[in-house]
GROMACS .gro file of C-alpha atoms in nm:
model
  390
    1UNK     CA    1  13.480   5.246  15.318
    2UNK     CA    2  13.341   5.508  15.033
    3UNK     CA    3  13.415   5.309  14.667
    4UNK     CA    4  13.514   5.617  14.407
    5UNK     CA    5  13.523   5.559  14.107
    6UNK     CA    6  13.770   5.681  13.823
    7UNK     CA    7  13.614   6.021  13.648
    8UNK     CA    8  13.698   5.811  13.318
    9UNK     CA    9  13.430   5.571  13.435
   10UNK     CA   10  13.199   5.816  13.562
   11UNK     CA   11  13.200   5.959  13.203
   12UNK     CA   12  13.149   5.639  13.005
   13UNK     CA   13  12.748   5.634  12.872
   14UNK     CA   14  12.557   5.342  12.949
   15UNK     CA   15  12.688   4.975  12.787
   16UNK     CA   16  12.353   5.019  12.530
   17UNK     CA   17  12.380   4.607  12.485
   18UNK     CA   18  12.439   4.502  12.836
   19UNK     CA   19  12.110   4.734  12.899
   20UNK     CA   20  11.915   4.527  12.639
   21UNK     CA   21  11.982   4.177  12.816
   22UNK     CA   22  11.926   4.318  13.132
   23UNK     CA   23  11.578   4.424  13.034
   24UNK     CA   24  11.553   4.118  12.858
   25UNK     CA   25  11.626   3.930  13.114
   26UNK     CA   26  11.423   4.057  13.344
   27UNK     CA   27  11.117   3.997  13.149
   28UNK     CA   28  11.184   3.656  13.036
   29UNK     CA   29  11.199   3.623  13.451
   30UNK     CA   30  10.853   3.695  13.448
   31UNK     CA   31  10.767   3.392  13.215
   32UNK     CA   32  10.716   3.654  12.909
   33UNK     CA   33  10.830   3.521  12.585
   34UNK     CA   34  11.096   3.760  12.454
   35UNK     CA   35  11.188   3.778  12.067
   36UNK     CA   36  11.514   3.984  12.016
   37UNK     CA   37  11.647   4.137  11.744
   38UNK     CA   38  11.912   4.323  11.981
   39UNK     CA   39  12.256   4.206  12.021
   40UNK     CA   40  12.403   4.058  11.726
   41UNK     CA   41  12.523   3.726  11.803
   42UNK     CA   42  12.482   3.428  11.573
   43UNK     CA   43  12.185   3.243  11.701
   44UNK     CA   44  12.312   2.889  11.495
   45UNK     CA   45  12.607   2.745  11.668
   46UNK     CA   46  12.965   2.695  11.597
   47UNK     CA   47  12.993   2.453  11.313
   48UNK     CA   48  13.107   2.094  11.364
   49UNK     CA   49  13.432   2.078  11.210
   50UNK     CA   50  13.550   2.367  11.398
   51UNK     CA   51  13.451   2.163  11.744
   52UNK     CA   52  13.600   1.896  11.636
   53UNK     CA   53  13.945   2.051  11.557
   54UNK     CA   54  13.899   2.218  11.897
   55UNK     CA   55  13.862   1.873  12.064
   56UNK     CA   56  14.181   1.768  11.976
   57UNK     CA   57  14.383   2.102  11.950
   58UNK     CA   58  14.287   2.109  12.353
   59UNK     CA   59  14.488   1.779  12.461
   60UNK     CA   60  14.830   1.922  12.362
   61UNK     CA   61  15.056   2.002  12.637
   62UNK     CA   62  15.211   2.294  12.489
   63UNK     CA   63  14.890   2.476  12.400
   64UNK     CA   64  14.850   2.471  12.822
   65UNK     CA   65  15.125   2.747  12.900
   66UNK     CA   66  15.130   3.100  12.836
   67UNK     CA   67  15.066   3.208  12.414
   68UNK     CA   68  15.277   3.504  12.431
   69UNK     CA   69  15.324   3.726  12.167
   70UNK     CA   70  15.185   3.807  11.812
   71UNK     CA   71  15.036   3.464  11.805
   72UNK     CA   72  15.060   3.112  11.645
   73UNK     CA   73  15.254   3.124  11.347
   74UNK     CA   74  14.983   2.869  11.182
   75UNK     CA   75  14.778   3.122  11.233
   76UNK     CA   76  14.917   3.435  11.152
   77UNK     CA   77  14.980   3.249  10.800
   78UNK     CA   78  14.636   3.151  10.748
   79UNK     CA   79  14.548   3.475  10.832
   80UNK     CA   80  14.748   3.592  10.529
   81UNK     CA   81  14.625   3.342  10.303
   82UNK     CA   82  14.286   3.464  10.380
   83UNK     CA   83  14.362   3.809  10.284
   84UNK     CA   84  14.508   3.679   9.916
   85UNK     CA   85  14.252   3.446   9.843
   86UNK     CA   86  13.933   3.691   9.964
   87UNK     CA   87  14.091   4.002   9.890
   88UNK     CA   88  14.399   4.014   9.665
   89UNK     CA   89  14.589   4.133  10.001
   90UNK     CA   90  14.929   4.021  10.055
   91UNK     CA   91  15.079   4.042  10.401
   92UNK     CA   92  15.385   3.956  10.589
   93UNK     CA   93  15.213   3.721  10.833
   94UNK     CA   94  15.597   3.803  11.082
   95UNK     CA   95  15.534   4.160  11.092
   96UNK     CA   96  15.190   4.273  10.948
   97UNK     CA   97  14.942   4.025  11.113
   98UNK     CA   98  14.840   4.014  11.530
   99UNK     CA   99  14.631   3.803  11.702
  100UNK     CA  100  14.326   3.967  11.913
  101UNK     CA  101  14.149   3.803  12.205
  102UNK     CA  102  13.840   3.881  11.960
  103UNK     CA  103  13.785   4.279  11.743
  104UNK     CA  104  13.662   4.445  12.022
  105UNK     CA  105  13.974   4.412  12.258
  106UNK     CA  106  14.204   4.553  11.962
  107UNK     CA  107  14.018   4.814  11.908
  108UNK     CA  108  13.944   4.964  12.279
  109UNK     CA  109  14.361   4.846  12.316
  110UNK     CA  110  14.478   5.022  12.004
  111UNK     CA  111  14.437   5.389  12.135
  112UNK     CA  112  14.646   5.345  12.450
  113UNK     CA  113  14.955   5.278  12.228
  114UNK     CA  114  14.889   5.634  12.052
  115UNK     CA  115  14.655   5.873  12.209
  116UNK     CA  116  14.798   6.081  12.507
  117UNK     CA  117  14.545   6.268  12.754
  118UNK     CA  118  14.367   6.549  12.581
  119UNK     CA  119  14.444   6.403  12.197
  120UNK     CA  120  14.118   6.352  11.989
  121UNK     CA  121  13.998   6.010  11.814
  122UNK     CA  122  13.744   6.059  11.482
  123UNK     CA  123  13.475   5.854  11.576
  124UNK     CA  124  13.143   5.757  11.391
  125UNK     CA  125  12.825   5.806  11.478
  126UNK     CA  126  12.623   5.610  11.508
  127UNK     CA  127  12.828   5.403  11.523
  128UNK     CA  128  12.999   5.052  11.751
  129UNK     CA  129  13.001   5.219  12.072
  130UNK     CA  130  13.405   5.049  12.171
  131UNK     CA  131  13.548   5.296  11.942
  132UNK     CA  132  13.449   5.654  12.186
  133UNK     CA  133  13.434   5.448  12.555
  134UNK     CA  134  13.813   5.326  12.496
  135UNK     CA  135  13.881   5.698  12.388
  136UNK     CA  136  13.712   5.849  12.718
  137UNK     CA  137  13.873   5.564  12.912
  138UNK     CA  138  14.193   5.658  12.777
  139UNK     CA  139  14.156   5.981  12.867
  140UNK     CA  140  14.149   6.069  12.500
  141UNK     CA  141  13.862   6.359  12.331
  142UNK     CA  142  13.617   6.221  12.096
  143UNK     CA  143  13.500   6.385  11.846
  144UNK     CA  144  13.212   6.275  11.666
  145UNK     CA  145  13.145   6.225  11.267
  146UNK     CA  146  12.799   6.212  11.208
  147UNK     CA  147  12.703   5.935  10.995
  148UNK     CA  148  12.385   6.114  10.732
  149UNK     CA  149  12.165   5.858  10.501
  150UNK     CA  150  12.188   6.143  10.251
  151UNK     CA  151  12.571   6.068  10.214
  152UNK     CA  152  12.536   5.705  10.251
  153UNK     CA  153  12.688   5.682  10.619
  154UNK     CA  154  12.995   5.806  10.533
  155UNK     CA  155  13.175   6.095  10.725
  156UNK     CA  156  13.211   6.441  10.576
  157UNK     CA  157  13.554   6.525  10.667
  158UNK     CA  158  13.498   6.880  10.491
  159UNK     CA  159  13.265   6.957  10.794
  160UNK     CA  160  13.528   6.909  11.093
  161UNK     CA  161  13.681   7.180  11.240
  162UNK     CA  162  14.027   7.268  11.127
  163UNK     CA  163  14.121   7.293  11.527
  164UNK     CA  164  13.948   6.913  11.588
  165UNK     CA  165  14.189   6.797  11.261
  166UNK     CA  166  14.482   6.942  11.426
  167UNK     CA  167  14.438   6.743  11.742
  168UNK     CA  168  14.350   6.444  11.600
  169UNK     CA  169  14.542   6.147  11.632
  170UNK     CA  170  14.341   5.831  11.519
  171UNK     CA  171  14.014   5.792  11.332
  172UNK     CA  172  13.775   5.502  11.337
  173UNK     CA  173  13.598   5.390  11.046
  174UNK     CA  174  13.359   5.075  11.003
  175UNK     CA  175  13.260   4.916  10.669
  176UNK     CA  176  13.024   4.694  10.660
  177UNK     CA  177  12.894   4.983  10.912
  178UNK     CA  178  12.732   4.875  11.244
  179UNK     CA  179  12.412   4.969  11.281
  180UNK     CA  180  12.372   5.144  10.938
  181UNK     CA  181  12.488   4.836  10.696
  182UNK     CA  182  12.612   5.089  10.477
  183UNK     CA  183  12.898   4.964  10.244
  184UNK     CA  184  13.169   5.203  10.137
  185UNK     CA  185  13.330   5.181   9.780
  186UNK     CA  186  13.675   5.262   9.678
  187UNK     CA  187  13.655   5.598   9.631
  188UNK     CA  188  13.571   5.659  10.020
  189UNK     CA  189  13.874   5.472  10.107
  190UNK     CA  190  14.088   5.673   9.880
  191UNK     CA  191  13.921   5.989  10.059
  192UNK     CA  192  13.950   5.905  10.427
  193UNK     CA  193  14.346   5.755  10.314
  194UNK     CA  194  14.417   6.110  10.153
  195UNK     CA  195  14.276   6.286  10.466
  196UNK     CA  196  14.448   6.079  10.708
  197UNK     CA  197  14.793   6.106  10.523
  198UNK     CA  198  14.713   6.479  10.492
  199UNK     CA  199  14.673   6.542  10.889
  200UNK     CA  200  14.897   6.213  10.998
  201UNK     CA  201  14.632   6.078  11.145
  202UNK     CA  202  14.600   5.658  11.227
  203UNK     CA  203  14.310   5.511  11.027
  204UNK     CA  204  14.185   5.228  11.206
  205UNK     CA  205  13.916   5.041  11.017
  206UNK     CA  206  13.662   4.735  11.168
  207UNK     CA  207  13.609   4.539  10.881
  208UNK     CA  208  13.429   4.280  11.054
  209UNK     CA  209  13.115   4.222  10.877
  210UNK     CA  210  13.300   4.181  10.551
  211UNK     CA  211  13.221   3.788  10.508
  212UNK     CA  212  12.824   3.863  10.528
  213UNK     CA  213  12.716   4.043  10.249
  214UNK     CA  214  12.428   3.956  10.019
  215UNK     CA  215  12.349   3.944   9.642
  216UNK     CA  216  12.714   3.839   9.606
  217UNK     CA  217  12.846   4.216   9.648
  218UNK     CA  218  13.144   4.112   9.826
  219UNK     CA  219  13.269   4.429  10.051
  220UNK     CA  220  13.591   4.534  10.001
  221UNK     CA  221  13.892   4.534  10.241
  222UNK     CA  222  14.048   4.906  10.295
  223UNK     CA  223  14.393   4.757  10.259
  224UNK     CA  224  14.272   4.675   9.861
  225UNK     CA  225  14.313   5.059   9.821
  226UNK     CA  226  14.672   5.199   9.744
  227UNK     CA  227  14.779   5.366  10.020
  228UNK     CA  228  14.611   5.207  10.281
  229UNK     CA  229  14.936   5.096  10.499
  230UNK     CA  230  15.111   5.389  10.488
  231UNK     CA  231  14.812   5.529  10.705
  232UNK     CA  232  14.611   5.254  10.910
  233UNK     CA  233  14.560   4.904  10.993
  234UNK     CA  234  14.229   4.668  10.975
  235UNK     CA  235  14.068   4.495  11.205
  236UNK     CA  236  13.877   4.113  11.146
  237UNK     CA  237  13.685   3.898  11.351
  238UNK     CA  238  13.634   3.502  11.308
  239UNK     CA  239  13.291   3.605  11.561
  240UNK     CA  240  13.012   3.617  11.327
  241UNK     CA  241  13.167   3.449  10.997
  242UNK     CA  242  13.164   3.159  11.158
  243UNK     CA  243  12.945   3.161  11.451
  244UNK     CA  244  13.250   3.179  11.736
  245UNK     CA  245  13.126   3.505  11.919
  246UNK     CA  246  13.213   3.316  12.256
  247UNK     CA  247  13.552   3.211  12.134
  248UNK     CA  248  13.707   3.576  12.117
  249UNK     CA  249  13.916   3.562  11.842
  250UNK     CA  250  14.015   3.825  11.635
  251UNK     CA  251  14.283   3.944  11.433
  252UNK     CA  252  14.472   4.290  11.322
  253UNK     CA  253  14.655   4.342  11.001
  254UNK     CA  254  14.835   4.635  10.789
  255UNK     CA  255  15.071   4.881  10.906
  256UNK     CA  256  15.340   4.703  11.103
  257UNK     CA  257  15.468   4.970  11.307
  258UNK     CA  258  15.056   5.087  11.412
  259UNK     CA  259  15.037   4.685  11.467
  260UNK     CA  260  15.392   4.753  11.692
  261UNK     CA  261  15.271   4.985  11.892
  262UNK     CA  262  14.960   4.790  11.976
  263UNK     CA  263  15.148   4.459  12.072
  264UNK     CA  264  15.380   4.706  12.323
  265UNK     CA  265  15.005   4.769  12.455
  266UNK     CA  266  14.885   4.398  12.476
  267UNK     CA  267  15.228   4.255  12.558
  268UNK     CA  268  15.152   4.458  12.952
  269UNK     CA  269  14.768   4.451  12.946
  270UNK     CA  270  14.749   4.044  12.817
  271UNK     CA  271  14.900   3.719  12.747
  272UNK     CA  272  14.761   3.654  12.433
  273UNK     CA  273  14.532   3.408  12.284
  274UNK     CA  274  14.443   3.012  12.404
  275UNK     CA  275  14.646   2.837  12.204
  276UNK     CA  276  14.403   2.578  12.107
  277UNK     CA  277  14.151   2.844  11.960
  278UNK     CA  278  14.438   2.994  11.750
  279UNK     CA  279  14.473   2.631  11.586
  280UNK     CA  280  14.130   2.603  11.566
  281UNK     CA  281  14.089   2.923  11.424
  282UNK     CA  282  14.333   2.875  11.165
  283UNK     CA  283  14.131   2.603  11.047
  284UNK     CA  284  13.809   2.778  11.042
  285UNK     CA  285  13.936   2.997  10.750
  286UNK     CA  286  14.146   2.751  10.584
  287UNK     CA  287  13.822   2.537  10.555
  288UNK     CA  288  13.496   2.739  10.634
  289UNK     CA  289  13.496   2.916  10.297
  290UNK     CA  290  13.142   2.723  10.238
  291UNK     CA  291  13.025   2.728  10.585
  292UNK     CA  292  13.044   3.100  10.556
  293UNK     CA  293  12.893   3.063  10.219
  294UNK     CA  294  12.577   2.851  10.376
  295UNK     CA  295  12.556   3.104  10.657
  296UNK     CA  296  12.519   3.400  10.390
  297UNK     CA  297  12.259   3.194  10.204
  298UNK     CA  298  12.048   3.178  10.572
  299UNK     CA  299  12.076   3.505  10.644
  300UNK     CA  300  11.985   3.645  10.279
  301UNK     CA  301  11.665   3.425  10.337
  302UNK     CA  302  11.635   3.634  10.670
  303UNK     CA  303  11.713   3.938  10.467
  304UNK     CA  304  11.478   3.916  10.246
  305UNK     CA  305  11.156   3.767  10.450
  306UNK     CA  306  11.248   4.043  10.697
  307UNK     CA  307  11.255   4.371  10.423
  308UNK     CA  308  10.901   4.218  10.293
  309UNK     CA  309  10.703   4.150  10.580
  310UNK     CA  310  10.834   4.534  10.735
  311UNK     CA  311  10.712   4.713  10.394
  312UNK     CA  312  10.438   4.532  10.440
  313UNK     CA  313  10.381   4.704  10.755
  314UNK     CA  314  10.469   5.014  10.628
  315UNK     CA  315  10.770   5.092  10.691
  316UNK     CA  316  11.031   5.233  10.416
  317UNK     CA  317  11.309   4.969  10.483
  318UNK     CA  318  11.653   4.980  10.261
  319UNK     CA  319  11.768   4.619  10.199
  320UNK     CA  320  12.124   4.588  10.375
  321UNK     CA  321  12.394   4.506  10.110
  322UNK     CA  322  12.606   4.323  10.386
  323UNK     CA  323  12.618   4.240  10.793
  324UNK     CA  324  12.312   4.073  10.957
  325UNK     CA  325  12.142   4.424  11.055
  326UNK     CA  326  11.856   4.622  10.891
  327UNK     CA  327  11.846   4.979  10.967
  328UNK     CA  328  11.495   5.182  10.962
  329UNK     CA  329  11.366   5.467  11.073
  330UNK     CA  330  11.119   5.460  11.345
  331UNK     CA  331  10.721   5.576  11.293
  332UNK     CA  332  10.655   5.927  11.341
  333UNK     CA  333  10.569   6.085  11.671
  334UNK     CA  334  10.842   5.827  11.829
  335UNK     CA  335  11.226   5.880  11.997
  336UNK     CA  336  11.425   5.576  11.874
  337UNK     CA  337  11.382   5.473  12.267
  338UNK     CA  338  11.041   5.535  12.258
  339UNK     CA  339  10.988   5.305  12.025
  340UNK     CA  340  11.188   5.096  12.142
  341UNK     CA  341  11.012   5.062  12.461
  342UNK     CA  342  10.685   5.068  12.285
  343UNK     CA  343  10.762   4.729  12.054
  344UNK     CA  344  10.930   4.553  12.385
  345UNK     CA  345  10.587   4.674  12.584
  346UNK     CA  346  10.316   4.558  12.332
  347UNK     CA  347  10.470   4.311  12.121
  348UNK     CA  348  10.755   4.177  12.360
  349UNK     CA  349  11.050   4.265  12.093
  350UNK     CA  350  11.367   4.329  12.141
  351UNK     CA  351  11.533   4.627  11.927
  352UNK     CA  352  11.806   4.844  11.939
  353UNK     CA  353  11.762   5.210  11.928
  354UNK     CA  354  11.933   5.411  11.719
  355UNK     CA  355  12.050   5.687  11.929
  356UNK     CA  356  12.223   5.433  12.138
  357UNK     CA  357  12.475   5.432  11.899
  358UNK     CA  358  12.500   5.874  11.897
  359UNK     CA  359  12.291   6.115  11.819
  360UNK     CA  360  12.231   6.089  11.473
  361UNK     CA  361  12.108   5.720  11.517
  362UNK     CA  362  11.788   5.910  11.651
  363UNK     CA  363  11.463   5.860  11.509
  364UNK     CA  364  11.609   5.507  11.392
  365UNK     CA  365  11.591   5.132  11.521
  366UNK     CA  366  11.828   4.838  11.460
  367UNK     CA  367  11.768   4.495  11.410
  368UNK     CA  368  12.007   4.204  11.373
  369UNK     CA  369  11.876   3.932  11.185
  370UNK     CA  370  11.994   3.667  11.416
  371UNK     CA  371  11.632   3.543  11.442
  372UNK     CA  372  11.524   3.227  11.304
  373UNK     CA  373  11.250   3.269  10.998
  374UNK     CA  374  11.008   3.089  11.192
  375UNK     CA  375  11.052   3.397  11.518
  376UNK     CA  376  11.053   3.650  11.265
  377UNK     CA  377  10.715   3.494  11.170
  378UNK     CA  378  10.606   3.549  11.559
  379UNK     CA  379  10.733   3.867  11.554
  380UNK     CA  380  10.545   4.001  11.246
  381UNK     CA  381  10.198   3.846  11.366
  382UNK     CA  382  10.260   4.034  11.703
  383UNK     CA  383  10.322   4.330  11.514
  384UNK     CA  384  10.070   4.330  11.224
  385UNK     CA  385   9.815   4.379  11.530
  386UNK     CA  386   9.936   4.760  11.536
  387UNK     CA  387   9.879   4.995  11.348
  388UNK     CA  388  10.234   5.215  11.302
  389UNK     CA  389  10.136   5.426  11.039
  390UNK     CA  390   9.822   5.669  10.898
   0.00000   0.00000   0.00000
């Protein structure tokens, strides 16, 4: 028989980070010694004391059935004392907090509970490629808000159309950004919250980089900003705080009836989160404050090694205030693919190019830092054979 498939699926762009590891992959096949800089995922693993809550949280019988709902209430709770101690945040852990099989799923979920076919999400670009596929998928619009260096990565909502505001039902916003590492301050809160109370639009924000930061600038939550829950929720991530990509465990907070209307969603699409990582997760941010600290302290080592050695090459490279990525634009004379081809071809590297997160990521690479200092090393040498610029 002839497979169709949906036209939703037909219109999703390539996965840009399943295409990395396939090419990576396939090279590493042929015995070639691949450093990658591509996907960020924590290359140290999951701390001990998490394991070894994990060990035992696994032998109890009642973690074994179905973890319907909102999740754990030992979680949930820790989830709120997070928020006080880190941020100053206080939730109702019954009715503002919701457990997420891991960030991502939340946030492709979240616009089936709100967007109807033909309604428009605000997403950024570049920007974390989830927030426009579960749009398309849902047979929302996106439109896109380019992301400029001259205005710090953040949106201009002055330049969208006053017909794009009127259908727009949800906007995404991401701070630490992914790929740019741009930080936002208060006062870009307090403008996207007074735009999206002004057009009663959801703000959605991924605030999932906001335990890696460097310099001790500690990023600020959006839900620190008056106003912030009468207009959107915010999403977390225990993924890359404290090295549990694999465990997908996530969380969403804020607005309870947003967080409602998303738990209608998961209550038909899932049945919530192992019970045994919710445990374990709880105790992860009850007790990982220096874990996360020691992690920070690796990857400001990273930081700063990296931001030398790539001046030293030439390149004009910002230092990122926060999340493991450094964001650069590429020599000239390349496409961000180009180049991206041309360091995997010559000095078998991995990157990611920019315009595989939209079309203002072009003429940029990203690189996640999720390379030990002693790679990075390799890299460079590679590297220093070429000459990238006049």
């Amino acid at each position: 028989m002839e497979i169709k498939y949906a036209n939703t699926l037909c219109d999703l762009p390539p996965y840009i980070f399943a295409e990395i590891d396939k090419k990576k992959k396939e090279l590493q096949e042929k015995g070639i010694d691949i450093i990658s800089f591509g996907v960020g995922d924590p290359d140290e693993p999951t701390p001990d004391f998490i394991l070894k809550t994990m060990k035992l949280a696994i032998k109890k019988p009642e973690y074994h059935k179905y973890p319907f709902g909102k999740g754990l209430k030992i979680f949930r709770e820790e989830v709120a004392s997070f928020y006080k101690r880190r941020f100053n945040v206080s939730l109702d852990p019954n009715s503002e907090v919701h457990a997420l099989i891991g960030s991502k799923e939340g946030l492709a979920h979240i616009t089936l509970a709100f967007l109807n076919p033909g309604d428009i999400a605000l997403c950024p670009e570049p920007g974390y490629p989830a927030y426009a596929s579960s749009t398309i998928i849902n047979k929302g619009k996106v439109f896109y808000m380019p992301l400029k260096e001259e205005n710090h990565f953040f949106p201009d909502f002055d330049k969208i159309p006053a017909e794009i505001v009127s259908k727009s039902k949800i906007m995404f916003l991401n701070s630490p950004n992914n790929p740019t590492a741009s930080v936002y301050k208060e006062e870009d809160f307090v403008k996207a919250i007074n735009f999206a109370k002004k057009n009663n639009i959801i703000l959605v924000h991924d605030a999932a980089y906001t335990e890696m930061y460097y310099d001790n600038k500690k990023p600020m939550s959006f839900l620190e900003v008056e106003g912030s829950r009468e207009v959107g929720v915010e999403f977390h991530s225990l993924s890359k705080t404290y090295n549990m990509t694999g465990w997908r465990i996530g969380f969403i907070v804020g607005n309870k009836d947003i967080i409602k209307g998303l738990e209608k969603i998961k209550d038909n699409f899932d049945s919530g989160v192992f019970s045994a990582i919710q445990e374990t997760a709880a105790v992860a941010m009850r007790e990982g404050d220096s874990f996360a600290e020691k992690m920070r302290s690796i990857y400001q080592k990273r930081r700063d090694f990296f931001i030398k050695n790539m001046r030293n090459l030439g390149f004009k490279v910002t230092p990122p205030e926060a999340s493991f990525y450094v964001w650069t634009k590429v020599p000239e004379g390349f496409s961000s693919s180009e180049f991206a081809e041309f360091l995997l071809d010559k000095c078998a590297i991995v990157v990611t190019p920019g315009n595989g997160f939209g079309p203002s990521g072009e003429g940029y690479i990203r690189f996640a830092l999720t390379v030990s200092e002693k790679r990075m090393e390799e890299a460079f040498e590679r590297m220093s054979a070429i000459k990238f610029f006049e």
